PDB file of N, CA and C in Angstrom:
ATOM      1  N   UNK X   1     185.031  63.553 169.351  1.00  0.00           N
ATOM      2  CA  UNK X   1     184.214  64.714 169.047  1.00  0.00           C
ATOM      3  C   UNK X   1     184.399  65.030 167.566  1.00  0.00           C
ATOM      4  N   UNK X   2     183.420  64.931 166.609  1.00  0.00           N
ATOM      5  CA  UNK X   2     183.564  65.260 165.653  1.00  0.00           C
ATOM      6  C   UNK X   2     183.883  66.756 165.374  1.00  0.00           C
ATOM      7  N   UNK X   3     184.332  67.069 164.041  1.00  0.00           N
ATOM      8  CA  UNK X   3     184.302  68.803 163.644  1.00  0.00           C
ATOM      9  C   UNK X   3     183.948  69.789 163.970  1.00  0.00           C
ATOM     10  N   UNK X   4     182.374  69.140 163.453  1.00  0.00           N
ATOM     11  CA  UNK X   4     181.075  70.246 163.899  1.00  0.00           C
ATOM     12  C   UNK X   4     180.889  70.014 165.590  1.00  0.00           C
ATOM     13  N   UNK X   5     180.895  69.228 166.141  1.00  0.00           N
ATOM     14  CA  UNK X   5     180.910  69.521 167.665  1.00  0.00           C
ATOM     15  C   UNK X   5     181.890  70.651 168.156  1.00  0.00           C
ATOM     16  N   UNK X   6     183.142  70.397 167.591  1.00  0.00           N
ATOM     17  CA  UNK X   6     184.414  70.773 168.021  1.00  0.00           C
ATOM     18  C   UNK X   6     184.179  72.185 167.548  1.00  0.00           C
ATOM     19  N   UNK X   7     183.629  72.917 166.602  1.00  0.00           N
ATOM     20  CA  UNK X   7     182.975  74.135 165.991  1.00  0.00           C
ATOM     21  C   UNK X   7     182.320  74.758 166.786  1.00  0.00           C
ATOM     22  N   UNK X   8     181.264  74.126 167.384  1.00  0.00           N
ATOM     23  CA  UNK X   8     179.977  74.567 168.231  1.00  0.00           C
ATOM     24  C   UNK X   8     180.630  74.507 169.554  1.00  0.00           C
ATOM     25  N   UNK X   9     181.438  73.522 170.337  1.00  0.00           N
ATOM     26  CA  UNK X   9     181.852  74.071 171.168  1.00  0.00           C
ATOM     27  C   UNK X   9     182.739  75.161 171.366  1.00  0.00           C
ATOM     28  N   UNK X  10     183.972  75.652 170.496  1.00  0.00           N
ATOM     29  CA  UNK X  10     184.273  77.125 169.934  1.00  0.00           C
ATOM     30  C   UNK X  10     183.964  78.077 170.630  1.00  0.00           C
ATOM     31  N   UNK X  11     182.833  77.599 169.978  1.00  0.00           N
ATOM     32  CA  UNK X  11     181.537  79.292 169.475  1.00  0.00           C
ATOM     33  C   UNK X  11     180.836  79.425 171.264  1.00  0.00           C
ATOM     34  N   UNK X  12     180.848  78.268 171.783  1.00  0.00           N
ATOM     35  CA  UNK X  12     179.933  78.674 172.493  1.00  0.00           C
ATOM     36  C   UNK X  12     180.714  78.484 173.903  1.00  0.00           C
ATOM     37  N   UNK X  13     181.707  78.350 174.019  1.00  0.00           N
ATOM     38  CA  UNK X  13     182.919  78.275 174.946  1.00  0.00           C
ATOM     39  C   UNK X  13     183.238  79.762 175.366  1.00  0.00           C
ATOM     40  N   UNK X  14     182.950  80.794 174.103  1.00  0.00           N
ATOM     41  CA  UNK X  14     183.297  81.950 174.338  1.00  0.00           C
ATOM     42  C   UNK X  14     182.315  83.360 174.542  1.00  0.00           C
ATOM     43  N   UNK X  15     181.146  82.374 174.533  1.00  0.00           N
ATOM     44  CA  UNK X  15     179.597  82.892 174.896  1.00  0.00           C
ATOM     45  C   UNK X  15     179.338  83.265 176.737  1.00  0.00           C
ATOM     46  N   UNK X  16     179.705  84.454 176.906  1.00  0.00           N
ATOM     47  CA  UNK X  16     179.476  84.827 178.350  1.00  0.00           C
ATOM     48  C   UNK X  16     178.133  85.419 178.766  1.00  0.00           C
ATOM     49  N   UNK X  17     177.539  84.243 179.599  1.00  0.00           N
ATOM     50  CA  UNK X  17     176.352  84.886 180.066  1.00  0.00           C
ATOM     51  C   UNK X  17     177.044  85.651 181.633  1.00  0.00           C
ATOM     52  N   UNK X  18     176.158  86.720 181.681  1.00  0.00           N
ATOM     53  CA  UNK X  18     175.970  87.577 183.496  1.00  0.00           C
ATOM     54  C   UNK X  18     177.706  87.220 183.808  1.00  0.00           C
ATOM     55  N   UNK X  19     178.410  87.613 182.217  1.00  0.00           N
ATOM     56  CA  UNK X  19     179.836  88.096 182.668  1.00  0.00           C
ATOM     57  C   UNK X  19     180.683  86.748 182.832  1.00  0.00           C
ATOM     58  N   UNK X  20     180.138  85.922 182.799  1.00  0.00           N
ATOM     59  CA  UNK X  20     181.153  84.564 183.027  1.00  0.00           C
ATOM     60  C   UNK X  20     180.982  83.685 182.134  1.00  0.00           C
ATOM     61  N   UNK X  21     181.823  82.854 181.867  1.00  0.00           N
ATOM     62  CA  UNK X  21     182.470  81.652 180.944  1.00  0.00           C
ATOM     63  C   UNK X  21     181.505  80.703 181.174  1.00  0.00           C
ATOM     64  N   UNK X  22     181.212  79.717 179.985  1.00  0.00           N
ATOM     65  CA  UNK X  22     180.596  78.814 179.958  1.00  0.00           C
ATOM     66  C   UNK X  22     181.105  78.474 181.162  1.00  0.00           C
ATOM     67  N   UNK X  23     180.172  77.386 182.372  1.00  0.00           N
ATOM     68  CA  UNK X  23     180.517  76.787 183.410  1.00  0.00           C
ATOM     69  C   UNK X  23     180.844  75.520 183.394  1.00  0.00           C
ATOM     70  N   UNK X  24     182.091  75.458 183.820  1.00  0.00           N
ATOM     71  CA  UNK X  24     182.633  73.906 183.535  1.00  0.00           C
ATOM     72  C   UNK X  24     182.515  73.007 184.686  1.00  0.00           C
ATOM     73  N   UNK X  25     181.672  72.033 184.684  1.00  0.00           N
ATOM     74  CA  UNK X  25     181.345  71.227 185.835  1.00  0.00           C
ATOM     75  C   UNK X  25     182.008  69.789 185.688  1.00  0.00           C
ATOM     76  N   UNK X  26     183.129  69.600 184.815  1.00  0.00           N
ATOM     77  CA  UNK X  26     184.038  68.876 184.462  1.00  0.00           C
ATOM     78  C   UNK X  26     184.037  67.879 185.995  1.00  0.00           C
ATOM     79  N   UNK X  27     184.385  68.384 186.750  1.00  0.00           N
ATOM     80  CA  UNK X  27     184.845  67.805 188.047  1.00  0.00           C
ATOM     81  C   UNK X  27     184.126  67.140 188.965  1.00  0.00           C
ATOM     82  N   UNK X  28     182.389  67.486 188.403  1.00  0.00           N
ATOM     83  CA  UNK X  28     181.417  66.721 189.111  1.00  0.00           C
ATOM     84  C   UNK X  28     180.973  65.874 188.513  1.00  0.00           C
ATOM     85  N   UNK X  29     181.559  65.317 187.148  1.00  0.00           N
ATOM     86  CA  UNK X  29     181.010  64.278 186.129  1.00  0.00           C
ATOM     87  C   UNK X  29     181.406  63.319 186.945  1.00  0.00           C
ATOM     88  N   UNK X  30     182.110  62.916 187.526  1.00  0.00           N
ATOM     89  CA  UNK X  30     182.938  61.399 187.842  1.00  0.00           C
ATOM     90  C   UNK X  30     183.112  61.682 189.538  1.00  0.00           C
ATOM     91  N   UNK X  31     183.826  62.275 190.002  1.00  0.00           N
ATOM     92  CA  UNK X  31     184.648  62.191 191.227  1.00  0.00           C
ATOM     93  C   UNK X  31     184.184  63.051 192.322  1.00  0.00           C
ATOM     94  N   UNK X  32     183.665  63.898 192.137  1.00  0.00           N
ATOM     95  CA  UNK X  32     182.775  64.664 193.112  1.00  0.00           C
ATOM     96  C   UNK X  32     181.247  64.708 192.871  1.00  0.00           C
ATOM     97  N   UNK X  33     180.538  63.727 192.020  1.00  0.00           N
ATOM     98  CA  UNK X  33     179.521  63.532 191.702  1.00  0.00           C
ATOM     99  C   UNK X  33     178.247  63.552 192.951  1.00  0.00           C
ATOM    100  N   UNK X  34     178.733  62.847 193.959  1.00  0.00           N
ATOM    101  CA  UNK X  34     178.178  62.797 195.162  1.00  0.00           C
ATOM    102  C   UNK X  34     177.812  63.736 195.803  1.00  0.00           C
ATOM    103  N   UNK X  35     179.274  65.140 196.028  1.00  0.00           N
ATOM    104  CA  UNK X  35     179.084  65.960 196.630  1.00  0.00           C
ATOM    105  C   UNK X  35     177.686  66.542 195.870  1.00  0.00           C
ATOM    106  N   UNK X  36     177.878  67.073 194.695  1.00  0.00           N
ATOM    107  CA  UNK X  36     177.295  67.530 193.904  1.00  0.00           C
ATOM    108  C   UNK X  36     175.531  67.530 194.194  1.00  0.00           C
ATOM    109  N   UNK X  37     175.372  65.461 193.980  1.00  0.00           N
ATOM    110  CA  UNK X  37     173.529  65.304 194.205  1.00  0.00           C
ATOM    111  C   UNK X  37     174.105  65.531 195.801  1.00  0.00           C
ATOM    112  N   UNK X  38     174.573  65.716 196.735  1.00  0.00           N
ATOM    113  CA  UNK X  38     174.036  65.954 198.404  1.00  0.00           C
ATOM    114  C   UNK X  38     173.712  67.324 198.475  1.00  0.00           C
ATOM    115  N   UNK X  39     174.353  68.396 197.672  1.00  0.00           N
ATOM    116  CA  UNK X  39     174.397  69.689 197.593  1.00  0.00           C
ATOM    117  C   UNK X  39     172.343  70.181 196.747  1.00  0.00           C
ATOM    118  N   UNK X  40     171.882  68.945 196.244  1.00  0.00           N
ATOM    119  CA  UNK X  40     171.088  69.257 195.660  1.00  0.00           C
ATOM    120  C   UNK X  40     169.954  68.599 196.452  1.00  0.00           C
ATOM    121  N   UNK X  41     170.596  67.948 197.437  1.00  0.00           N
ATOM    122  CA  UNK X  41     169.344  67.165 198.596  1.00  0.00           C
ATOM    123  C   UNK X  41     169.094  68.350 199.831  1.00  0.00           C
ATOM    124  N   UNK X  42     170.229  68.852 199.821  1.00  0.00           N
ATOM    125  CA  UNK X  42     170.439  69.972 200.674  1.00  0.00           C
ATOM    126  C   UNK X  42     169.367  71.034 200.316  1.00  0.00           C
ATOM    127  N   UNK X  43     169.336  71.260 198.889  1.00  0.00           N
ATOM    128  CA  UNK X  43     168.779  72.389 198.614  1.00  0.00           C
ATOM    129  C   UNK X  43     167.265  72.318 198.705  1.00  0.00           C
ATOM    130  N   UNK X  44     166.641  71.122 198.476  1.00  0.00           N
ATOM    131  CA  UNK X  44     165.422  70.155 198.825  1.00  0.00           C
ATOM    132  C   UNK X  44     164.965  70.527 200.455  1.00  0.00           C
ATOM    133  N   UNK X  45     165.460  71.318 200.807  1.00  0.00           N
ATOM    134  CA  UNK X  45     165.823  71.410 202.599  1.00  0.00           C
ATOM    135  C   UNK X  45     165.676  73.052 202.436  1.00  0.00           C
ATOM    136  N   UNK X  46     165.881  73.722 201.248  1.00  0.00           N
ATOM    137  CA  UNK X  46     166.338  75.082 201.690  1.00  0.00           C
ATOM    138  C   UNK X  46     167.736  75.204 202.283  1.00  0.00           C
ATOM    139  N   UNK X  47     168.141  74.318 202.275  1.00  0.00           N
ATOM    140  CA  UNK X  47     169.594  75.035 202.686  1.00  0.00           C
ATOM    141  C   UNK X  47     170.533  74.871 201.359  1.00  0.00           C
ATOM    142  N   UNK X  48     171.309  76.239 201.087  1.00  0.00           N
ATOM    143  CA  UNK X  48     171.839  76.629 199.796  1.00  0.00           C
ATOM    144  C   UNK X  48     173.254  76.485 199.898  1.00  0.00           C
ATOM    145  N   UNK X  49     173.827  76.444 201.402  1.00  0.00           N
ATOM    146  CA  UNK X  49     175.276  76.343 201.703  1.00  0.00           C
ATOM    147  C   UNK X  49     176.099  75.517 200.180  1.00  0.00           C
ATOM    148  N   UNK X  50     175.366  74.205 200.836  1.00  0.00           N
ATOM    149  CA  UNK X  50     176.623  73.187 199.875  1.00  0.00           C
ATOM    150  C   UNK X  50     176.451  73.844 198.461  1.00  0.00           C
ATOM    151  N   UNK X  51     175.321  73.715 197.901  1.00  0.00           N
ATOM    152  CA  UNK X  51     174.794  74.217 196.321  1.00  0.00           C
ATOM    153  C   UNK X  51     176.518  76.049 196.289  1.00  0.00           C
ATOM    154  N   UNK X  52     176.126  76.099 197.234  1.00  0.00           N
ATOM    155  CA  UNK X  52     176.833  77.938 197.314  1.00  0.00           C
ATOM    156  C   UNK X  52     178.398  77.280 196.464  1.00  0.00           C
ATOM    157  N   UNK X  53     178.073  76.196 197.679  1.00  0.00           N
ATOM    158  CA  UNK X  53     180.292  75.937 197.548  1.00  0.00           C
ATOM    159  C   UNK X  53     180.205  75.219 196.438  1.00  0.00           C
ATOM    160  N   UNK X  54     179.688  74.500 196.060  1.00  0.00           N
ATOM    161  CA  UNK X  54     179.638  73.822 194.107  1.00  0.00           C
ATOM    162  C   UNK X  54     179.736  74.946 193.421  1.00  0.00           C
ATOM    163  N   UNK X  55     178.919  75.700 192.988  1.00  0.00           N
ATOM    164  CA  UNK X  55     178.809  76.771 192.568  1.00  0.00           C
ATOM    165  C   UNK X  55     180.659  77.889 192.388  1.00  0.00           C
ATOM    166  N   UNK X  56     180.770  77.723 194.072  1.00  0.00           N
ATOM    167  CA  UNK X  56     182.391  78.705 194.133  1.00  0.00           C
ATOM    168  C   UNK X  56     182.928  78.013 193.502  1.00  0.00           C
ATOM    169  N   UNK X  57     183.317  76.656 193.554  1.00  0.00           N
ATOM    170  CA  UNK X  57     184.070  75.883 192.578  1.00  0.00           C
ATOM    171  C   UNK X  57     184.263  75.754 190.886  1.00  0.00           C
ATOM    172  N   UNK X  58     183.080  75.677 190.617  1.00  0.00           N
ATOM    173  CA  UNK X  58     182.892  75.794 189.277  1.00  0.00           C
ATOM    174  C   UNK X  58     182.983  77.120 188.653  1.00  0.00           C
ATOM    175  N   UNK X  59     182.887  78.030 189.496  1.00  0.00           N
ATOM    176  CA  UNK X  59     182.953  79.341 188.768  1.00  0.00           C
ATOM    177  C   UNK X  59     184.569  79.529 188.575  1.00  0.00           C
ATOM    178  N   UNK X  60     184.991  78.968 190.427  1.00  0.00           N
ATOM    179  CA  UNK X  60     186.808  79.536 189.868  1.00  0.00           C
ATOM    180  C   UNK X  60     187.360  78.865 188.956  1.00  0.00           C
ATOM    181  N   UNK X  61     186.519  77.323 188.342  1.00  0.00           N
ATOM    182  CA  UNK X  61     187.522  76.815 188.005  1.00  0.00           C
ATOM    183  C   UNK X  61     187.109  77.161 186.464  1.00  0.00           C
ATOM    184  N   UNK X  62     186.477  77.887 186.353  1.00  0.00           N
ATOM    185  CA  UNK X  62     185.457  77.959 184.701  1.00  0.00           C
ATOM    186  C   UNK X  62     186.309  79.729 184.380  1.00  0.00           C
ATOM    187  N   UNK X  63     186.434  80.234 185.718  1.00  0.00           N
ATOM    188  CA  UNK X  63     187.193  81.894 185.447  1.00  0.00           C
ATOM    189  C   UNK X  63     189.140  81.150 184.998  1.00  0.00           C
ATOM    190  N   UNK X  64     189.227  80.203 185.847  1.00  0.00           N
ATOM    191  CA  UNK X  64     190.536  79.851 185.297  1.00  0.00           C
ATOM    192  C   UNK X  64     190.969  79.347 183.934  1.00  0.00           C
ATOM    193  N   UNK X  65     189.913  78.545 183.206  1.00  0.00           N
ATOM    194  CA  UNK X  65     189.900  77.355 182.009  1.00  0.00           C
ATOM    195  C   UNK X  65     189.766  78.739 181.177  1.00  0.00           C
ATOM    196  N   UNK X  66     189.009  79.808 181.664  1.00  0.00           N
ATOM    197  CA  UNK X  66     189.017  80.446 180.360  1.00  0.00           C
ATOM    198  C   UNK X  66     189.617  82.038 180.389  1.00  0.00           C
ATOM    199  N   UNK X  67     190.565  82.409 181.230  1.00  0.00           N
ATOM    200  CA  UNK X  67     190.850  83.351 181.321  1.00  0.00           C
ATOM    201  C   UNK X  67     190.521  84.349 182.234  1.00  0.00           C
ATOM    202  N   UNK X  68     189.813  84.059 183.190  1.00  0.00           N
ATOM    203  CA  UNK X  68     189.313  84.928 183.838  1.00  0.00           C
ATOM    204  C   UNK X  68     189.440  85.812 185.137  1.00  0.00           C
TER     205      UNK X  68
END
């Protein structure tokens, strides 16, 4: 990551929209990737369950990374 990335992420790491921390979906890049697109086949269905529990995840883990 260059400087200026490393700058802009900073700035915008500490940018809270509707009260919460940038959302870090770190965990669905690689290893829960799956859950992730089934949660979004789901939602293709109207059903919001799985999308709900991605969502709980990333928020606790985005309230934890940044203080929250």
């Amino acid at each position: 990551m260059s400087g200026v990335q490393r700058g802009h992420y900073k700035k915008v790491r500490n940018h809270y929209i509707a009260g919460l921390p940038l959302l870090d979906f770190t965990g669905f890049a690689r290893e829960r990737q799956e859950e992730y697109f089934a949660a979004v086949r789901h939602g293709l269905d109207r059903n919001f369950k799985p999308m709900e529990g991605v969502f709980r995840t990333v928020i606790d883990r985005s309230m934890e990374a940044y203080g929250g």
